[in-house]
CSV table of C-alpha atoms and ligand atoms in Angstrom, one decimal:
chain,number,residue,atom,x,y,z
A,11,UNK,CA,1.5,22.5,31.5
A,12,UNK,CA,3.0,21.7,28.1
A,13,UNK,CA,3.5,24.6,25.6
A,14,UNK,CA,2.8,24.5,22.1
A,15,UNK,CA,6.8,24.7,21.3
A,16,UNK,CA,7.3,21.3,23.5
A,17,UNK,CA,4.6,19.5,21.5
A,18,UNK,CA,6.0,20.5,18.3
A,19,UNK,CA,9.3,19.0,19.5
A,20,UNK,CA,7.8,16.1,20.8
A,21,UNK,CA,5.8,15.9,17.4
A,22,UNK,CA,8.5,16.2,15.1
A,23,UNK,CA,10.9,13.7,16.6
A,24,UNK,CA,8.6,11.3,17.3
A,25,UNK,CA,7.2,11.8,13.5
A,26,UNK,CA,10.9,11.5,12.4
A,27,UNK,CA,10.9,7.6,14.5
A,28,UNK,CA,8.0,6.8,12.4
A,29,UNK,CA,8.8,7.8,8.8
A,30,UNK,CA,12.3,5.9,9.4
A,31,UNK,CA,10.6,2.8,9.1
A,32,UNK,CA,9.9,3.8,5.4
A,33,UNK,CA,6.5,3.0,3.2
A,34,UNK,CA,3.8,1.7,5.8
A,35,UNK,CA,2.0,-0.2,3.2
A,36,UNK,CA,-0.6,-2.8,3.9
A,37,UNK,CA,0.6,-6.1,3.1
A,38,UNK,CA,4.1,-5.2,3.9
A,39,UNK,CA,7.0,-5.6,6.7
A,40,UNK,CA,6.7,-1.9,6.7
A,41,UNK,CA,3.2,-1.6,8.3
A,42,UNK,CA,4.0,-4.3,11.2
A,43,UNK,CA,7.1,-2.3,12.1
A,44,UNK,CA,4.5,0.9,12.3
A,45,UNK,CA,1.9,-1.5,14.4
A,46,UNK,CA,4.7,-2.4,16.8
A,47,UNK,CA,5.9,1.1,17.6
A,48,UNK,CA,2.7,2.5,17.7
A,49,UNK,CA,1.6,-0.7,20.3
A,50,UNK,CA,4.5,-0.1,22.2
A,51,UNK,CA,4.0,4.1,22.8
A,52,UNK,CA,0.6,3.0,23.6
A,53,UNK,CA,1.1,0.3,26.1
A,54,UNK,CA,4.0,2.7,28.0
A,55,UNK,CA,1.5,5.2,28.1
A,56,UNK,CA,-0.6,2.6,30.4
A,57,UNK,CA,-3.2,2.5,27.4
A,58,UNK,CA,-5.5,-0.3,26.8
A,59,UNK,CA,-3.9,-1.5,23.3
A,60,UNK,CA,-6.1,-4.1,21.4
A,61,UNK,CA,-5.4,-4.7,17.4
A,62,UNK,CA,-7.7,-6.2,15.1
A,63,UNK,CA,-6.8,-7.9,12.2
A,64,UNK,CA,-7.4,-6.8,8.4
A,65,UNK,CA,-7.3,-8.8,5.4
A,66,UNK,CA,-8.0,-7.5,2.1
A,67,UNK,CA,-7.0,-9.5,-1.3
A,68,UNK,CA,-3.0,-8.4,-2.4
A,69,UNK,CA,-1.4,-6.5,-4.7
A,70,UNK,CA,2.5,-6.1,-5.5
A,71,UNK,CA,3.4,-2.8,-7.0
A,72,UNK,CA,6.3,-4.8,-8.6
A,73,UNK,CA,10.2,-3.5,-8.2
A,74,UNK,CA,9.7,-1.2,-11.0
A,75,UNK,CA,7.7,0.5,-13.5
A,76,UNK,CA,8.0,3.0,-16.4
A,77,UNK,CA,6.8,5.1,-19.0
A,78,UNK,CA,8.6,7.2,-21.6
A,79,UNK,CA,7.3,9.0,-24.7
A,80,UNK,CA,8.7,7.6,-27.9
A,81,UNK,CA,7.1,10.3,-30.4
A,82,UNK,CA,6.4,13.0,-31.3
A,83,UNK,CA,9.8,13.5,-29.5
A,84,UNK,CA,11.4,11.3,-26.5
A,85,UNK,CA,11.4,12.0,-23.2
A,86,UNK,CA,10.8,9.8,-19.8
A,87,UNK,CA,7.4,10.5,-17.6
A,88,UNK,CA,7.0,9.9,-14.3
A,89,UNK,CA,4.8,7.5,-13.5
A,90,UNK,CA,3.7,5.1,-10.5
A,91,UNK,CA,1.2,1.8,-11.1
A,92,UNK,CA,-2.3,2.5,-9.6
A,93,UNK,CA,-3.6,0.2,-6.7
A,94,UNK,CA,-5.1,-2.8,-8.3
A,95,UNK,CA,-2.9,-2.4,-11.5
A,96,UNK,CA,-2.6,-5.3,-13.8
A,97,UNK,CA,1.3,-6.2,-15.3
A,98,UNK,CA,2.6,-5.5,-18.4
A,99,UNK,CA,4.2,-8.1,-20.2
A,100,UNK,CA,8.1,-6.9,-21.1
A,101,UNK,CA,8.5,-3.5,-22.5
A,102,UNK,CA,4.8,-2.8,-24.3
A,103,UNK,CA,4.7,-0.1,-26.8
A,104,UNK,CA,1.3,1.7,-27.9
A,105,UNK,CA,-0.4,4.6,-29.4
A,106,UNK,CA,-1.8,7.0,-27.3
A,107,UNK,CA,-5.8,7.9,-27.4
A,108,UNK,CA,-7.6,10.2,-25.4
A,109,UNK,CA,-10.3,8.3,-23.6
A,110,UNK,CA,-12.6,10.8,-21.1
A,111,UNK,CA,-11.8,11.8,-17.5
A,112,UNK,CA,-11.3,9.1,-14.7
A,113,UNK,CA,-13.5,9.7,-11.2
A,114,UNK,CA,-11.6,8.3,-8.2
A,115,UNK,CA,-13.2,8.1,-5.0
A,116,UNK,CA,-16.6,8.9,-6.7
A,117,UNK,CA,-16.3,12.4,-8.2
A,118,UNK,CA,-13.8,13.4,-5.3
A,119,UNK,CA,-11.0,13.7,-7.6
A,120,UNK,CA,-11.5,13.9,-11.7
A,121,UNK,CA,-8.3,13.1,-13.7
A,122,UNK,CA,-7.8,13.1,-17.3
A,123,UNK,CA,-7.4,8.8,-18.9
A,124,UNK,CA,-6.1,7.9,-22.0
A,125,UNK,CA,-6.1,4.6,-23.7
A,126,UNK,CA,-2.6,3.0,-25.3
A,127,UNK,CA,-3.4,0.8,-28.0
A,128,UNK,CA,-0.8,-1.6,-29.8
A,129,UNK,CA,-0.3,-2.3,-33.4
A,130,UNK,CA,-3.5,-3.9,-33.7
A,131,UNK,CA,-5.4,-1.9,-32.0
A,132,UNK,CA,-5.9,-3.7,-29.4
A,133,UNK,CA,-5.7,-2.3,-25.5
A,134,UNK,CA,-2.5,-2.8,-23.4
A,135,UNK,CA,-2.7,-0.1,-21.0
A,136,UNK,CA,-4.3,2.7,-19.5
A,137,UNK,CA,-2.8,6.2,-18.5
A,138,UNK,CA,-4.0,8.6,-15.7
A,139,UNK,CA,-3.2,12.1,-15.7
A,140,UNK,CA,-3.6,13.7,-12.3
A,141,UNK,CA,-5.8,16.9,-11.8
A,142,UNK,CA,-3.0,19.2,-10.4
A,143,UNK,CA,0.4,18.6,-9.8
A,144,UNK,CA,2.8,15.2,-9.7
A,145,UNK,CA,2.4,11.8,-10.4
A,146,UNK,CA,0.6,10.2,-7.5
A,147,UNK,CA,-0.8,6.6,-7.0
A,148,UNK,CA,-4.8,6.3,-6.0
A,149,UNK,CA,-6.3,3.1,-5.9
A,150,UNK,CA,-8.7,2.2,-9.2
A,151,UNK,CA,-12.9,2.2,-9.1
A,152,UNK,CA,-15.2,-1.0,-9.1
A,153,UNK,CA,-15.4,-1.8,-12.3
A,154,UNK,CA,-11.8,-1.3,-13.7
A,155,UNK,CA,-10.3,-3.8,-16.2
A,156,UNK,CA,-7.3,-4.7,-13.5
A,157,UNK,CA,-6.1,-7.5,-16.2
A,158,UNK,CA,-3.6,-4.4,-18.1
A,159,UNK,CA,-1.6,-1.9,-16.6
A,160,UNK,CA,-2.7,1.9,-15.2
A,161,UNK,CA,-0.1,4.5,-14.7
A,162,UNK,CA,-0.6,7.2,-13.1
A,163,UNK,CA,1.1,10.3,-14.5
A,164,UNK,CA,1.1,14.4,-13.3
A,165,UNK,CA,-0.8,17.0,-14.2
A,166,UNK,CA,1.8,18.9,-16.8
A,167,UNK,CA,2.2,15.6,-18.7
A,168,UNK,CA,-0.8,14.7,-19.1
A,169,UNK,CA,-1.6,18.4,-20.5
A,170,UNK,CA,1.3,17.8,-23.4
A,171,UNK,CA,-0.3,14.1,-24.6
A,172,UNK,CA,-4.1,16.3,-24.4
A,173,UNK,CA,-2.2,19.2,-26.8
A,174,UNK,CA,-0.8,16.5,-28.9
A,175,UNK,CA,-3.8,14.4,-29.9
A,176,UNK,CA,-5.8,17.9,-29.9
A,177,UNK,CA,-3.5,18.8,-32.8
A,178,UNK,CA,-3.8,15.4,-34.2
A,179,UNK,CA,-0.2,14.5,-33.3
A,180,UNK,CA,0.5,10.9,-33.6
A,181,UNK,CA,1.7,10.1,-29.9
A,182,UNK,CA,3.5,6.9,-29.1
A,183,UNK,CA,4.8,5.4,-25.5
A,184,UNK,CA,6.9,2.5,-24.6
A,185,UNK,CA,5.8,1.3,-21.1
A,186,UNK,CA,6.7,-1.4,-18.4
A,187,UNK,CA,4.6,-2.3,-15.4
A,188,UNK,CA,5.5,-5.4,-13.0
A,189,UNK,CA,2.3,-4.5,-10.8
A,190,UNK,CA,0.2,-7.9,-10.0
A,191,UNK,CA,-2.2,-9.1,-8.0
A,192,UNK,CA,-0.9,-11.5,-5.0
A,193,UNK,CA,-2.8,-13.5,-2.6
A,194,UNK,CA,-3.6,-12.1,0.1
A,195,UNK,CA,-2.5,-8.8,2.4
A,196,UNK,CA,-2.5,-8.7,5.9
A,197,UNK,CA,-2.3,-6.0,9.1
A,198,UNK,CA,-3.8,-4.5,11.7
A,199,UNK,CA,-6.1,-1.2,13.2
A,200,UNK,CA,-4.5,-0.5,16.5
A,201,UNK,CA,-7.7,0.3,19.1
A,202,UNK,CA,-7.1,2.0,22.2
A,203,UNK,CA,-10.1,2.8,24.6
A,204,UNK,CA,-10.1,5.5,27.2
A,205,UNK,CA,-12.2,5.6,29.9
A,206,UNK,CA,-14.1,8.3,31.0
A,207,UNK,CA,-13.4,10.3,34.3
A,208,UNK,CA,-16.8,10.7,36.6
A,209,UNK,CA,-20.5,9.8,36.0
A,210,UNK,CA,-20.2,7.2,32.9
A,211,UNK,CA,-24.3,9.3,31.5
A,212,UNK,CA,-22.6,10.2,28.2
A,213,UNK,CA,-22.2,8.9,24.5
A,214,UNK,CA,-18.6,7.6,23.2
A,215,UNK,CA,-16.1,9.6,20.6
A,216,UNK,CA,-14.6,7.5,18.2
A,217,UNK,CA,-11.4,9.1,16.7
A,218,UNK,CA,-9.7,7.8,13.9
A,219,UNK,CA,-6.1,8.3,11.8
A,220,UNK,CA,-4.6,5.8,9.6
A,221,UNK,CA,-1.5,5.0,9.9
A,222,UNK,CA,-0.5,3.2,6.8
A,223,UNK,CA,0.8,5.0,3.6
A,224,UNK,CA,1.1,4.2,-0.1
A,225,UNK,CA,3.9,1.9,-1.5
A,226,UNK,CA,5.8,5.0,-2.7
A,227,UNK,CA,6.4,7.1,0.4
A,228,UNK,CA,7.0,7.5,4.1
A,229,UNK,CA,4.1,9.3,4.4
A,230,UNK,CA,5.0,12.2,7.2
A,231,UNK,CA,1.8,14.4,6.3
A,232,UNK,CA,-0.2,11.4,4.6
A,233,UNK,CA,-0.8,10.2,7.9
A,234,UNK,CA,2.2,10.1,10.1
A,235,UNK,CA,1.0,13.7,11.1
A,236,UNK,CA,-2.2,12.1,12.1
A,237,UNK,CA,-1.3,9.0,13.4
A,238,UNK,CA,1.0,11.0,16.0
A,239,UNK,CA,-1.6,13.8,16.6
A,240,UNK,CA,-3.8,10.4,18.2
A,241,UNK,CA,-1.0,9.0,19.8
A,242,UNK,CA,-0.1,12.3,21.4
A,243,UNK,CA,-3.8,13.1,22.0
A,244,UNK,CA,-4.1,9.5,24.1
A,245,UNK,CA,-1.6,10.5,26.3
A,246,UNK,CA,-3.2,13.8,27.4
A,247,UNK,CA,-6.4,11.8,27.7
A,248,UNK,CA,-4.5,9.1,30.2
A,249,UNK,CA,-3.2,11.5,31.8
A,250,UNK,CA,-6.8,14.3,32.3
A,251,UNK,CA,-9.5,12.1,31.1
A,252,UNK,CA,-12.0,12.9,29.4
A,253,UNK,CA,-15.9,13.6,30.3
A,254,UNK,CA,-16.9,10.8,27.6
A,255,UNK,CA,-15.4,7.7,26.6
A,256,UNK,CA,-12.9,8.2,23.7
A,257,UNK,CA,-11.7,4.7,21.2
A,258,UNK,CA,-9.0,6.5,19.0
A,259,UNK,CA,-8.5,4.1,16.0
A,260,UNK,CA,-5.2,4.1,14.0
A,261,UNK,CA,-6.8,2.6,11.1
A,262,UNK,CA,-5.0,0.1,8.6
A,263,UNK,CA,-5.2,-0.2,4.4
A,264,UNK,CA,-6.7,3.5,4.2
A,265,UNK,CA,-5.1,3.1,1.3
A,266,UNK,CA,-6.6,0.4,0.1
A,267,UNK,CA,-10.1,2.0,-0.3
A,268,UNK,CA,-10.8,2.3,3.2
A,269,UNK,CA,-10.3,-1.3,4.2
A,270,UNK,CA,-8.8,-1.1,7.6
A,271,UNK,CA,-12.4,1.7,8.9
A,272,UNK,CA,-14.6,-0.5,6.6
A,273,UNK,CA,-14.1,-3.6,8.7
A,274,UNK,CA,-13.8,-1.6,11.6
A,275,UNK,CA,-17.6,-0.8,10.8
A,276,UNK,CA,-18.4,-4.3,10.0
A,277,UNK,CA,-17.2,-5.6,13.3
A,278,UNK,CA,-19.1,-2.5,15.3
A,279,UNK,CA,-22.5,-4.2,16.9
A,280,UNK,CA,-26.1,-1.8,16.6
A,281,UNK,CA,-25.3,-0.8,20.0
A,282,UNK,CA,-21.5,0.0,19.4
A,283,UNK,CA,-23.0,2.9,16.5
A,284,UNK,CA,-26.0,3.8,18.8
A,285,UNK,CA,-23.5,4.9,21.8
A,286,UNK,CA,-21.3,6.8,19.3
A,287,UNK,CA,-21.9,10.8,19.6
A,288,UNK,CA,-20.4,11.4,17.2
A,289,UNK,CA,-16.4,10.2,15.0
A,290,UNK,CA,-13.7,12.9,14.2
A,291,UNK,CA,-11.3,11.7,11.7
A,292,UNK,CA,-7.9,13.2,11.0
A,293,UNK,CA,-5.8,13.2,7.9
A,294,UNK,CA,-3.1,15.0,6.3
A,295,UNK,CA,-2.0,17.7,8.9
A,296,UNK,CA,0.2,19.3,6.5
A,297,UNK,CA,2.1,23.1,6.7
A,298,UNK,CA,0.2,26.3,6.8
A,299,UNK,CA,-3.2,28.1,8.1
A,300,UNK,CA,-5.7,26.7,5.9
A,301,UNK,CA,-7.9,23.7,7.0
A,302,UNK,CA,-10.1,21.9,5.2
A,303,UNK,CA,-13.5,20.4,6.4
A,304,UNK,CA,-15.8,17.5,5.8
A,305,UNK,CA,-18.6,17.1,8.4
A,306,UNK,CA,-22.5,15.8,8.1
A,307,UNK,CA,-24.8,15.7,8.5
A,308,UNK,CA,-25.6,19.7,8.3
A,309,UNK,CA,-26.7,19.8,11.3
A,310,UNK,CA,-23.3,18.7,12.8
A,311,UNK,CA,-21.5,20.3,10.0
A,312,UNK,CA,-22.8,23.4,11.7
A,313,UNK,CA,-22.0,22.7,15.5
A,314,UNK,CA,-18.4,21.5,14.1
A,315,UNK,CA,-17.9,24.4,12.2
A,316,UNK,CA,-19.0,27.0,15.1
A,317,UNK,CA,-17.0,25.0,18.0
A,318,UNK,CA,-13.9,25.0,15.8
A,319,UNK,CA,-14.6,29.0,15.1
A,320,UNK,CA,-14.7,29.6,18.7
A,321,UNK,CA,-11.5,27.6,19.4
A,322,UNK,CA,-9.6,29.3,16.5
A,323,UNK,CA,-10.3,32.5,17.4
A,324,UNK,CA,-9.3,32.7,20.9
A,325,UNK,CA,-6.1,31.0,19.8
A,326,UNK,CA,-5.3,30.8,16.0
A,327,UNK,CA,-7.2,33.9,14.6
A,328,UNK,CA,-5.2,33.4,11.1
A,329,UNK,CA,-6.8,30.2,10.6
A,330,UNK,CA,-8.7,29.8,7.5
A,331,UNK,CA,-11.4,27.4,7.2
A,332,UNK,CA,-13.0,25.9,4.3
A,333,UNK,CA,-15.7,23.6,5.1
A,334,UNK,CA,-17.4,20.6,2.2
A,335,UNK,CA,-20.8,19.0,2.3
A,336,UNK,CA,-21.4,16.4,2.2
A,337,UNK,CA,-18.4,14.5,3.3
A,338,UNK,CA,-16.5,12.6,0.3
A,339,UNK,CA,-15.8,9.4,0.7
A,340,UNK,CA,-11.8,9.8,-0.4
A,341,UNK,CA,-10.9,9.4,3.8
A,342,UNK,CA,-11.6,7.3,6.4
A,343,UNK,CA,-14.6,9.1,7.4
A,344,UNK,CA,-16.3,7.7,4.3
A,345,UNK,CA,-16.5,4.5,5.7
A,346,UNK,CA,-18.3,6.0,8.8
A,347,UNK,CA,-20.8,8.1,7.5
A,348,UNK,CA,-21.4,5.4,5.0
A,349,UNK,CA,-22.4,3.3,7.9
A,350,UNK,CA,-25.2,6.5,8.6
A,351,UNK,CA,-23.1,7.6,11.5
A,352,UNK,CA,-22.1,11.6,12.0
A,353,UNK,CA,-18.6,12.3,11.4
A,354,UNK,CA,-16.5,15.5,10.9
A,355,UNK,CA,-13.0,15.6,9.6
A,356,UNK,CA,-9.9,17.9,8.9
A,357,UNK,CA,-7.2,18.3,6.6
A,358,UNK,CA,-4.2,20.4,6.2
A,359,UNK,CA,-3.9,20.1,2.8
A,360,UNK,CA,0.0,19.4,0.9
A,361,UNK,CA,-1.7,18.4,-2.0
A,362,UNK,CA,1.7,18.4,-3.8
A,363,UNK,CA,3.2,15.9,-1.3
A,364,UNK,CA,0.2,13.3,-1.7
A,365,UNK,CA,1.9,10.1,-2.4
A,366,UNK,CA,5.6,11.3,-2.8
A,367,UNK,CA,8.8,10.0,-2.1
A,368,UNK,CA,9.5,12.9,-0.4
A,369,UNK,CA,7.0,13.3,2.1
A,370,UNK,CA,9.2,14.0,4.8
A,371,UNK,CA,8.9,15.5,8.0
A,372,UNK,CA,9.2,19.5,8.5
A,373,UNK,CA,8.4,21.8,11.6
A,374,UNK,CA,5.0,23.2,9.6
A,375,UNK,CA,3.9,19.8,9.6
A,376,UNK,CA,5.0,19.2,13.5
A,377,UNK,CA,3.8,22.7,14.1
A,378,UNK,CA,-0.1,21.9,12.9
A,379,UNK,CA,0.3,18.3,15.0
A,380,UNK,CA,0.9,19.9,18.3
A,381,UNK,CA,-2.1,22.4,17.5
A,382,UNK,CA,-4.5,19.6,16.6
A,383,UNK,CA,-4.1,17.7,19.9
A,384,UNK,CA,-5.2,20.2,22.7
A,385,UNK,CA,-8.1,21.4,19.8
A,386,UNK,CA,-8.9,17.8,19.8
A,387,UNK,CA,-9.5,17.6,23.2
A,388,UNK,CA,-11.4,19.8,23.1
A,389,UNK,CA,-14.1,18.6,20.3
A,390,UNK,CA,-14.0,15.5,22.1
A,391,UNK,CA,-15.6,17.5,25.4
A,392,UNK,CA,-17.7,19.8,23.9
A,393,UNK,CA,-19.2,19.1,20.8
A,394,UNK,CA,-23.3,17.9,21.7
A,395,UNK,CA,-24.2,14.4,20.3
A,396,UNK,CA,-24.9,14.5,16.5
A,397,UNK,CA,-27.7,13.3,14.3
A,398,UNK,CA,-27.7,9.9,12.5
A,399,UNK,CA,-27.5,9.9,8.6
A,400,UNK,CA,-29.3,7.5,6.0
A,401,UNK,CA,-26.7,4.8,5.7
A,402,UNK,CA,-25.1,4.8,1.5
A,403,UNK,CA,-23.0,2.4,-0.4
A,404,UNK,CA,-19.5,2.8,-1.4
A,405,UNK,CA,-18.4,1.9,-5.1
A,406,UNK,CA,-15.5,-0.6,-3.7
A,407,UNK,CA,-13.8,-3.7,-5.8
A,408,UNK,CA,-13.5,-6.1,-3.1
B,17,ZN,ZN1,-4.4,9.8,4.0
């Protein structure tokens, strides 16, 4: 019997291996590194280990990027280029306009743009403020003019350029941006399958995690914490299997608008979605007592929501639960219930780490790892078969 204290342990070193590899970003050496510590856990666990590969058109974030605000005073912003960026050409300089607010993963997140025009009026780049707290790279919509630079900036500074040009200041920036599109990028989902134990009369659980990160960051709660919850929660299923068949997917180019669980979909058969009971997804198991859930349809929302009651209150009676219908489409789920299959998924939100250099390891993350696996376990035994959906389209560039 392994106490909660011993999978924290286990948790946080084995988190600690993972972030030391640095950024895990599609495309990069960063990601294979991930892929081959990940396959070899998985193999010396006795898993079945297959990978599938995921190709998705490039982008370079470029060795560096800036922004600073020449007028009305100076002063250097933190800023990162958005997935799908275009370059800048040199140092570009430009007056700032207020534009509208930016949706990114449909209406999951609404930022504040602006518009920086040069001399002539004529665009060079875009800025995106965030909608609370620091600058942090999302990938752009369909539909965005990927030819000029987008920066994303925080919250607080993109409140001082909304009080400037609300008092009719004259606001100027000088920017650079090295961010370009490149061929092609390239890694891998990592699949493991684990039989069921007994009478082989029920449906299959698909679990997901990605395992990839932004360019920025080593991404310990955006999704190392995740990605080692699944690894840990394969081993207890290889070593007391489960009732059902379980395929945990660590999932590739999250990131990159869901690429690695889209083409996971793609390459899933009528009858691979018809055994499905249902997919759990995990991402973000950040510090703290408050959980955040997506889950549909309703109907499963519901059965999700009292299973996970049941289990918290027997052994987390703190925990605080706030549940969203229907699903957004901001996490790997989205690709899923896209597809019209039932999915439920959980956050521990760190919003303020999202995309941050310094998303490091702590115990609060480790801590709400080693919870998640024996609560996993237990979803993936008890929670009934779930209702289809109506399959939907994502808004996706590529
Ligand atoms: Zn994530």
């Amino acid at each position: 019997m392994t106490t909660h204290e011993e999978r924290a342990t286990r948790a946080l070193s084995d988190l600690e291996e993972l972030v030391a590899l640095g950024p895990r970003f599609h495309g990069t050496s960063g990601i294979h590194d991930a892929e081959r510590l990940l396959v070899g856990w998985l193999v010396g666990m006795g898993a079945r280990v297959r990978t599938q590969e995921v190709r998705t058109p490039g982008w370079d974030p470029g060795a560096s990027s800036s922004l600073r605000v020449t007028a009305p005073l100076e002063r250097a912003v933190p800023a990162w280029p958005m997935l799908w960026s275009g370059p800048a050409t040199g140092v570009v300089r430009g007056r700032v306009h207020a534009v509208g607010v930016q949706g990114l993963w449909g209406d999951s997140m609404v930022w504040t743009k602006f518009a920086v025009t040069d001399a002539d009026g004529a665009l060079v780049a875009y800025l995106h403020a965030r909608d609370g707290g620091p600058a942090a790279p999302q990938p752009l919509p369909a539909g965005s003019d990927t030819s000029v630079p987008h920066l994303a900036l925080g919250h607080i500074d993109g409140l001082s350029l909304s009080e400037w040009l609300a008092d009719g200041i004259t606001v100027e920036v000088e920017l650079a941006c090295e961010s370009a599109h490149a061929g092609e990028a390239v890694s891998r989902n990592v699949i493991v399958d684990v039989p069921a134990a007994g009478p082989q009369d029920r449906g299959r659980v698909l679990v997901s995690g990605h395992y990839d990160t932004f360019f920025n960051t080593p991404g310990a709660y955006d999704n190392g914490s995740g990605t080692i919850a699944l690894v840990h929660l394969v081993r207890q299923l290889m070593t007391q299997p489960p009732s059902r068949p379980v395929t945990v997917v660590l999932t590739t180019a999250e990131e990159w608008h869901l690429a690695g669980s889209r083409h996971y979909v793609e390459q899933m058969t009528a009858k691979d979605g018809e055994e499905l009971d249902f997919v759990l997804n995990v991402d973000g198991l950040g510090r703290g007592d408050f959980m955040e859930v997506f889950a549909g349809p309703e109907t499963f929302e519901r059965e999700f929501l009292a299973v996970l009651g049941a289990y918290a209150a027997e052994n987390r009676p703190d925990l605080r639960v706030q549940s969203r219908f229907p699903p957004t489409c901001g996490t790997d789920q989205g690709a899923f219930y896209a597809a019209g299959l039932p999915v439920a998924f959980y956050t521990f939100n760190d919003l303020h780490r999202l995309h941050q250099p310094e998303d490091l390891p702590n115990p609060g993350i480790a801590a709400n790892i080693a919870w998640s696996v024996p609560l996993l376990t237990h979803l993936v035994e008890v929670l009934p078969r779930a209702d289809r959906v109506p399959s939907q389209s994502l808004s996706i560039p590529f």
